[in-house]
PDB file of C-alpha atoms in Angstrom:
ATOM      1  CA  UNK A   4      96.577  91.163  22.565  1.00 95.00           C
ATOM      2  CA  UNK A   5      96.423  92.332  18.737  1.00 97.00           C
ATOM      3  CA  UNK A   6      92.536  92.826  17.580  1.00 97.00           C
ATOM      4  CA  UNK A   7      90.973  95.406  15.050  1.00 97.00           C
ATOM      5  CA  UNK A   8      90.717  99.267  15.703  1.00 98.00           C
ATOM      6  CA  UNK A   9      87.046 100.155  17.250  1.00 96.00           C
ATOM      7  CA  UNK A  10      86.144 104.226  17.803  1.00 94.00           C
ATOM      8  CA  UNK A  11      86.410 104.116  21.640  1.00 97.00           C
ATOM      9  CA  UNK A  12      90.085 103.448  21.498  1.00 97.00           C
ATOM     10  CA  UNK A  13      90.929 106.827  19.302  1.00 97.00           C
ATOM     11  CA  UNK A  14      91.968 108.384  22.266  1.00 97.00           C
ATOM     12  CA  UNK A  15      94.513 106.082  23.529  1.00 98.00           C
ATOM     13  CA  UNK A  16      95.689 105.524  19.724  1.00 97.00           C
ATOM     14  CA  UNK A  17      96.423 109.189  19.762  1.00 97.00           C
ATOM     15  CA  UNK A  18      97.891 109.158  22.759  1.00 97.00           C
ATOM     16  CA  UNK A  19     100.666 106.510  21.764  1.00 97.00           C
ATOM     17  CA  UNK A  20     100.982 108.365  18.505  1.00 97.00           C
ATOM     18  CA  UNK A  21     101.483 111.700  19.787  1.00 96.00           C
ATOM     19  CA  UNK A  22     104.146 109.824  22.737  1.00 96.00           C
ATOM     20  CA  UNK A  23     105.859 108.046  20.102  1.00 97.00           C
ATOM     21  CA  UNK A  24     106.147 110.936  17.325  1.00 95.00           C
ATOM     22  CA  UNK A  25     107.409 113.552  19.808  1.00 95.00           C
ATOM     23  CA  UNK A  26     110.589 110.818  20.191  1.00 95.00           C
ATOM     24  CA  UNK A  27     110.565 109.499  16.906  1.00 95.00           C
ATOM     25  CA  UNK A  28     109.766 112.716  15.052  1.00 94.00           C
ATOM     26  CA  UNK A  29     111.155 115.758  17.166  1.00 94.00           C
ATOM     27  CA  UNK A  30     112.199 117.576  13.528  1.00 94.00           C
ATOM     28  CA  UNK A  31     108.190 117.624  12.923  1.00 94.00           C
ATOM     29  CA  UNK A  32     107.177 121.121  13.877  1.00 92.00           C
ATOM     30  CA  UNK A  33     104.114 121.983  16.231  1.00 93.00           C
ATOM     31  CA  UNK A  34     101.610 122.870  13.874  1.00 93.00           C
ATOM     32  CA  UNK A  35     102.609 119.963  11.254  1.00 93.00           C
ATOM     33  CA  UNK A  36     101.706 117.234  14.267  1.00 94.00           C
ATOM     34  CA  UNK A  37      98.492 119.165  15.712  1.00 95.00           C
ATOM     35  CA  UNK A  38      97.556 118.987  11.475  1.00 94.00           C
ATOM     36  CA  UNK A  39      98.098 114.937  11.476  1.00 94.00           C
ATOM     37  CA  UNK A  40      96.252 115.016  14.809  1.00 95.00           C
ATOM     38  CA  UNK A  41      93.179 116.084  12.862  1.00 95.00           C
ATOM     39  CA  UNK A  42      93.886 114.249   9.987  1.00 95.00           C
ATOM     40  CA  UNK A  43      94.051 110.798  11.847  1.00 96.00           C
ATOM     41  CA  UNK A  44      89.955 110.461  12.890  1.00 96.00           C
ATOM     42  CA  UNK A  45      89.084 112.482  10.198  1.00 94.00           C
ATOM     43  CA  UNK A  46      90.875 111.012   7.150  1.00 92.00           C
ATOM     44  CA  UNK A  47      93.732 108.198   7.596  1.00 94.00           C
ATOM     45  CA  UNK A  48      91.688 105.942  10.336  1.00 95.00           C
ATOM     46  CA  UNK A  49      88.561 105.625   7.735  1.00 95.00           C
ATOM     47  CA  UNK A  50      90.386 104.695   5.078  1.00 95.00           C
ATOM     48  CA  UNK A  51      92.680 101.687   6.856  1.00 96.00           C
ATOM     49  CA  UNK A  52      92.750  98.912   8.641  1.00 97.00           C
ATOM     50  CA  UNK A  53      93.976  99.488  11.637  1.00 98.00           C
ATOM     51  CA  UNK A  54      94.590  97.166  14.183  1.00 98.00           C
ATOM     52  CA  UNK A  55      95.831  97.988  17.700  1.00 98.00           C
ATOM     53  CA  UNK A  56      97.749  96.459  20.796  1.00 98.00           C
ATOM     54  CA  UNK A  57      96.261  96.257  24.435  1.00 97.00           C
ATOM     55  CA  UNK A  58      97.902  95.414  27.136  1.00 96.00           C
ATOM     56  CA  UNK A  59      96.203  95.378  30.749  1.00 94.00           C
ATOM     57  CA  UNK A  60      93.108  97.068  28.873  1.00 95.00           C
ATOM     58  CA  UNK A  61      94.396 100.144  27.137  1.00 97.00           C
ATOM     59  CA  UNK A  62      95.728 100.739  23.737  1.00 98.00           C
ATOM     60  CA  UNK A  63      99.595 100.733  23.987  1.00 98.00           C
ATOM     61  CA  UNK A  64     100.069 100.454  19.813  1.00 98.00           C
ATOM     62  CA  UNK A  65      98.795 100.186  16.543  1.00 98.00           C
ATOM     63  CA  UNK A  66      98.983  99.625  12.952  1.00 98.00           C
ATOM     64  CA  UNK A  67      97.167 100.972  10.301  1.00 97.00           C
ATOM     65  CA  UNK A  68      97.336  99.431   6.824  1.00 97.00           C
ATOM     66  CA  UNK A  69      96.537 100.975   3.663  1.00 94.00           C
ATOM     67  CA  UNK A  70      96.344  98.614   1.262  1.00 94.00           C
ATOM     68  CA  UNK A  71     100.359  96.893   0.970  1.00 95.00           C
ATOM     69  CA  UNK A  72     101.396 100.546   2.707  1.00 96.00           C
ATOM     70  CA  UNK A  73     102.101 101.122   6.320  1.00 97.00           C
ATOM     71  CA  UNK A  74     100.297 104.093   6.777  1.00 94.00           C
ATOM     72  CA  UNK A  75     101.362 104.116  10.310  1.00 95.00           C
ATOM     73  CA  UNK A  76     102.797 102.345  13.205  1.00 97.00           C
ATOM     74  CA  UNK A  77     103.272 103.568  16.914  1.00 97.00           C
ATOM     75  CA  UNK A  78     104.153 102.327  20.107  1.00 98.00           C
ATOM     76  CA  UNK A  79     104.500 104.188  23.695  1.00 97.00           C
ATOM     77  CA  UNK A  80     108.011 104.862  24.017  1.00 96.00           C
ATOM     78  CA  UNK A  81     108.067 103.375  26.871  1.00 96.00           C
ATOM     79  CA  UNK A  82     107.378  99.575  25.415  1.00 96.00           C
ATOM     80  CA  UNK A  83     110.199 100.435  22.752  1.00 94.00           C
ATOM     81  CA  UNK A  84     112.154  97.129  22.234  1.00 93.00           C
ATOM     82  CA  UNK A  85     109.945  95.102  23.812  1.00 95.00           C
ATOM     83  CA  UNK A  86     108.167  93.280  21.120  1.00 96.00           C
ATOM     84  CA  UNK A  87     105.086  95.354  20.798  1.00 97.00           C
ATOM     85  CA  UNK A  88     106.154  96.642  17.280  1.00 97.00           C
ATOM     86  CA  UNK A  89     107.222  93.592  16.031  1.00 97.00           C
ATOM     87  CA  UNK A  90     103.626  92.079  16.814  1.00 98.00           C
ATOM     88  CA  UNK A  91     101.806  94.777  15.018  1.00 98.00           C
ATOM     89  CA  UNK A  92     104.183  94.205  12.066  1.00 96.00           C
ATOM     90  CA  UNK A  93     104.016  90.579  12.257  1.00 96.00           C
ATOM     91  CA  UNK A  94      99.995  90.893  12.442  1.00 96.00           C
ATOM     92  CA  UNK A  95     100.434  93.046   9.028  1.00 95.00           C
ATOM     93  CA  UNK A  96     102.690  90.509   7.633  1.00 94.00           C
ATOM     94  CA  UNK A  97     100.404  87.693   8.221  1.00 93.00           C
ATOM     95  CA  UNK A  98      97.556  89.157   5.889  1.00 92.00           C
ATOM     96  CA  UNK A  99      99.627  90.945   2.859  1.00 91.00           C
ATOM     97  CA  UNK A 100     102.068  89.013   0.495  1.00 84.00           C
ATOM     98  CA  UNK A 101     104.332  92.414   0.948  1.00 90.00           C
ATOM     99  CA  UNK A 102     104.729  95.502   2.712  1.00 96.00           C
ATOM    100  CA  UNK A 103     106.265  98.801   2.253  1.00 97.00           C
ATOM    101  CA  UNK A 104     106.765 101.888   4.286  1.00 97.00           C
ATOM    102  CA  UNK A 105     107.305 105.778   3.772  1.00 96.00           C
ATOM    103  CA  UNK A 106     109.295 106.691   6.608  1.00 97.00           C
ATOM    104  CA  UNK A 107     111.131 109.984   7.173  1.00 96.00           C
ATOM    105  CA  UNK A 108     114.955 110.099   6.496  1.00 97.00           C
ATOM    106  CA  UNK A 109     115.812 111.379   9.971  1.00 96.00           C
ATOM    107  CA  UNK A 110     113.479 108.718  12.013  1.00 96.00           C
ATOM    108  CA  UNK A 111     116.923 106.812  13.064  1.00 94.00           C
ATOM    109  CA  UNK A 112     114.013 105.171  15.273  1.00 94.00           C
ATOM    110  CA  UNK A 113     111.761 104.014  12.530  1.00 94.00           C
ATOM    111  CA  UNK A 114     114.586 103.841   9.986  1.00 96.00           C
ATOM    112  CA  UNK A 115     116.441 100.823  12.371  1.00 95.00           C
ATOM    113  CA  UNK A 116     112.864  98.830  13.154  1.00 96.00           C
ATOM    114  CA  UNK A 117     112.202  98.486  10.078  1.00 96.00           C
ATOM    115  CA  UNK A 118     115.576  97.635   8.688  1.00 95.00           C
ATOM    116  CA  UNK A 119     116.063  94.630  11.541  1.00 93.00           C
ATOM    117  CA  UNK A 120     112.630  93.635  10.304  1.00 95.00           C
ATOM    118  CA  UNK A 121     114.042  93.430   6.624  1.00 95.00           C
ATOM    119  CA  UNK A 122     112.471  95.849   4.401  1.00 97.00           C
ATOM    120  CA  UNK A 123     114.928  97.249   2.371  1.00 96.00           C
ATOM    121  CA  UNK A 124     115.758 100.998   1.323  1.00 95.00           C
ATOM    122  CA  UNK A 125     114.259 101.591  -2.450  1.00 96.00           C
ATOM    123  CA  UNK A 126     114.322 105.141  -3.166  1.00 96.00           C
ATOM    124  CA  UNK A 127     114.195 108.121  -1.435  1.00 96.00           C
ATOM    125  CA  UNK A 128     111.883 111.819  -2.162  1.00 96.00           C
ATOM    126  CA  UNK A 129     110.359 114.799  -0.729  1.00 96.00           C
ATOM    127  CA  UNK A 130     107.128 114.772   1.523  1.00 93.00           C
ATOM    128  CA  UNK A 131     105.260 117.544   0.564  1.00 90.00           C
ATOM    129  CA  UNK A 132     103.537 118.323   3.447  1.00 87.00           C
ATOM    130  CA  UNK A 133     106.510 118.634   5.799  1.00 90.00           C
ATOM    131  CA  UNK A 134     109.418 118.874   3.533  1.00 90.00           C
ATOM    132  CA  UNK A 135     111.631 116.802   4.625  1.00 94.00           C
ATOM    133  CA  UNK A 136     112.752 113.155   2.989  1.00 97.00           C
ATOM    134  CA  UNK A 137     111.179 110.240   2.906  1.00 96.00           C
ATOM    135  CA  UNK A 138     112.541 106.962   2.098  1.00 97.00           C
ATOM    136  CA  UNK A 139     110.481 103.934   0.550  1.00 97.00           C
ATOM    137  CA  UNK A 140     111.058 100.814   1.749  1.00 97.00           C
ATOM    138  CA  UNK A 141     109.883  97.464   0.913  1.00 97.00           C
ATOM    139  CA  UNK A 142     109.307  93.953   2.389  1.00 94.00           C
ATOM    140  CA  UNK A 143     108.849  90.883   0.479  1.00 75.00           C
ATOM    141  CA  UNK A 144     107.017  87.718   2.021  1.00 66.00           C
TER     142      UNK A 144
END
């Protein structure tokens, strides 16, 4: 079941973020992930809507949305392929006329989700914080 973000479920959305970075993201160093740690309840969660996936009861995913942007989307590992993504996208999808997504050039992970999804590859830069590449890519409705 898909329904909107509430406070009691930040520590089961952190949990399937930090899961799903570590496999995702394992070029991200230790103190760059315990600094987005912080940053997510502090200053990404206020400012999006987020939405999140329960099955049996506990937060397994989630989405957050800042405005067109994906700021972020996350699944246990373990529920990889198995349509959980998909339904957070599709959930995204649903209320925006298009999306687009910063992900990092080595997330072969992200990089191949969102490319079966359709967004398409429109330019590529630096991410400051981490310094590694990014690539912009965009979905039209």
């Amino acid at each position: 079941m898909i329904r909107e973000y509430c406070e009691s479920d930040l520590a089961e959305l952190l949990d399937a973020w930090h899961q799903a970075s570590l496999v995702a993201h394992p070029f991200l160093d230790d103190a760059f992930l315990a600094s987005e740690r912080r940053n997510i309840p502090e200053l990404y969660l206020p400012n999006a809507e987020t939405w999140v996936y329960e099955q049996a009861g506990r937060v397994v995913g989630f989405i957050a949305m800042i405005g067109n942007e994906v700021g972020a989307i996350f699944v246990l590992p373990q529920l990889h392929g198995q349509g959980v993504g998909q339904a957070l996208m599709n959930c995204a999808r649903e209320r925006r006329d298009g999306l687009e997504v910063q992900v990092f050039k080595k997330n072969q992970i992200g990089r191949r989700f969102y490319s079966l999804y359709g967004f398409k590859e429109v330019s590529e830069s630096v991410h400051e914080a981490s310094g590694h590449e990014i690539i912009l890519m965009k979905l039209q409705k």
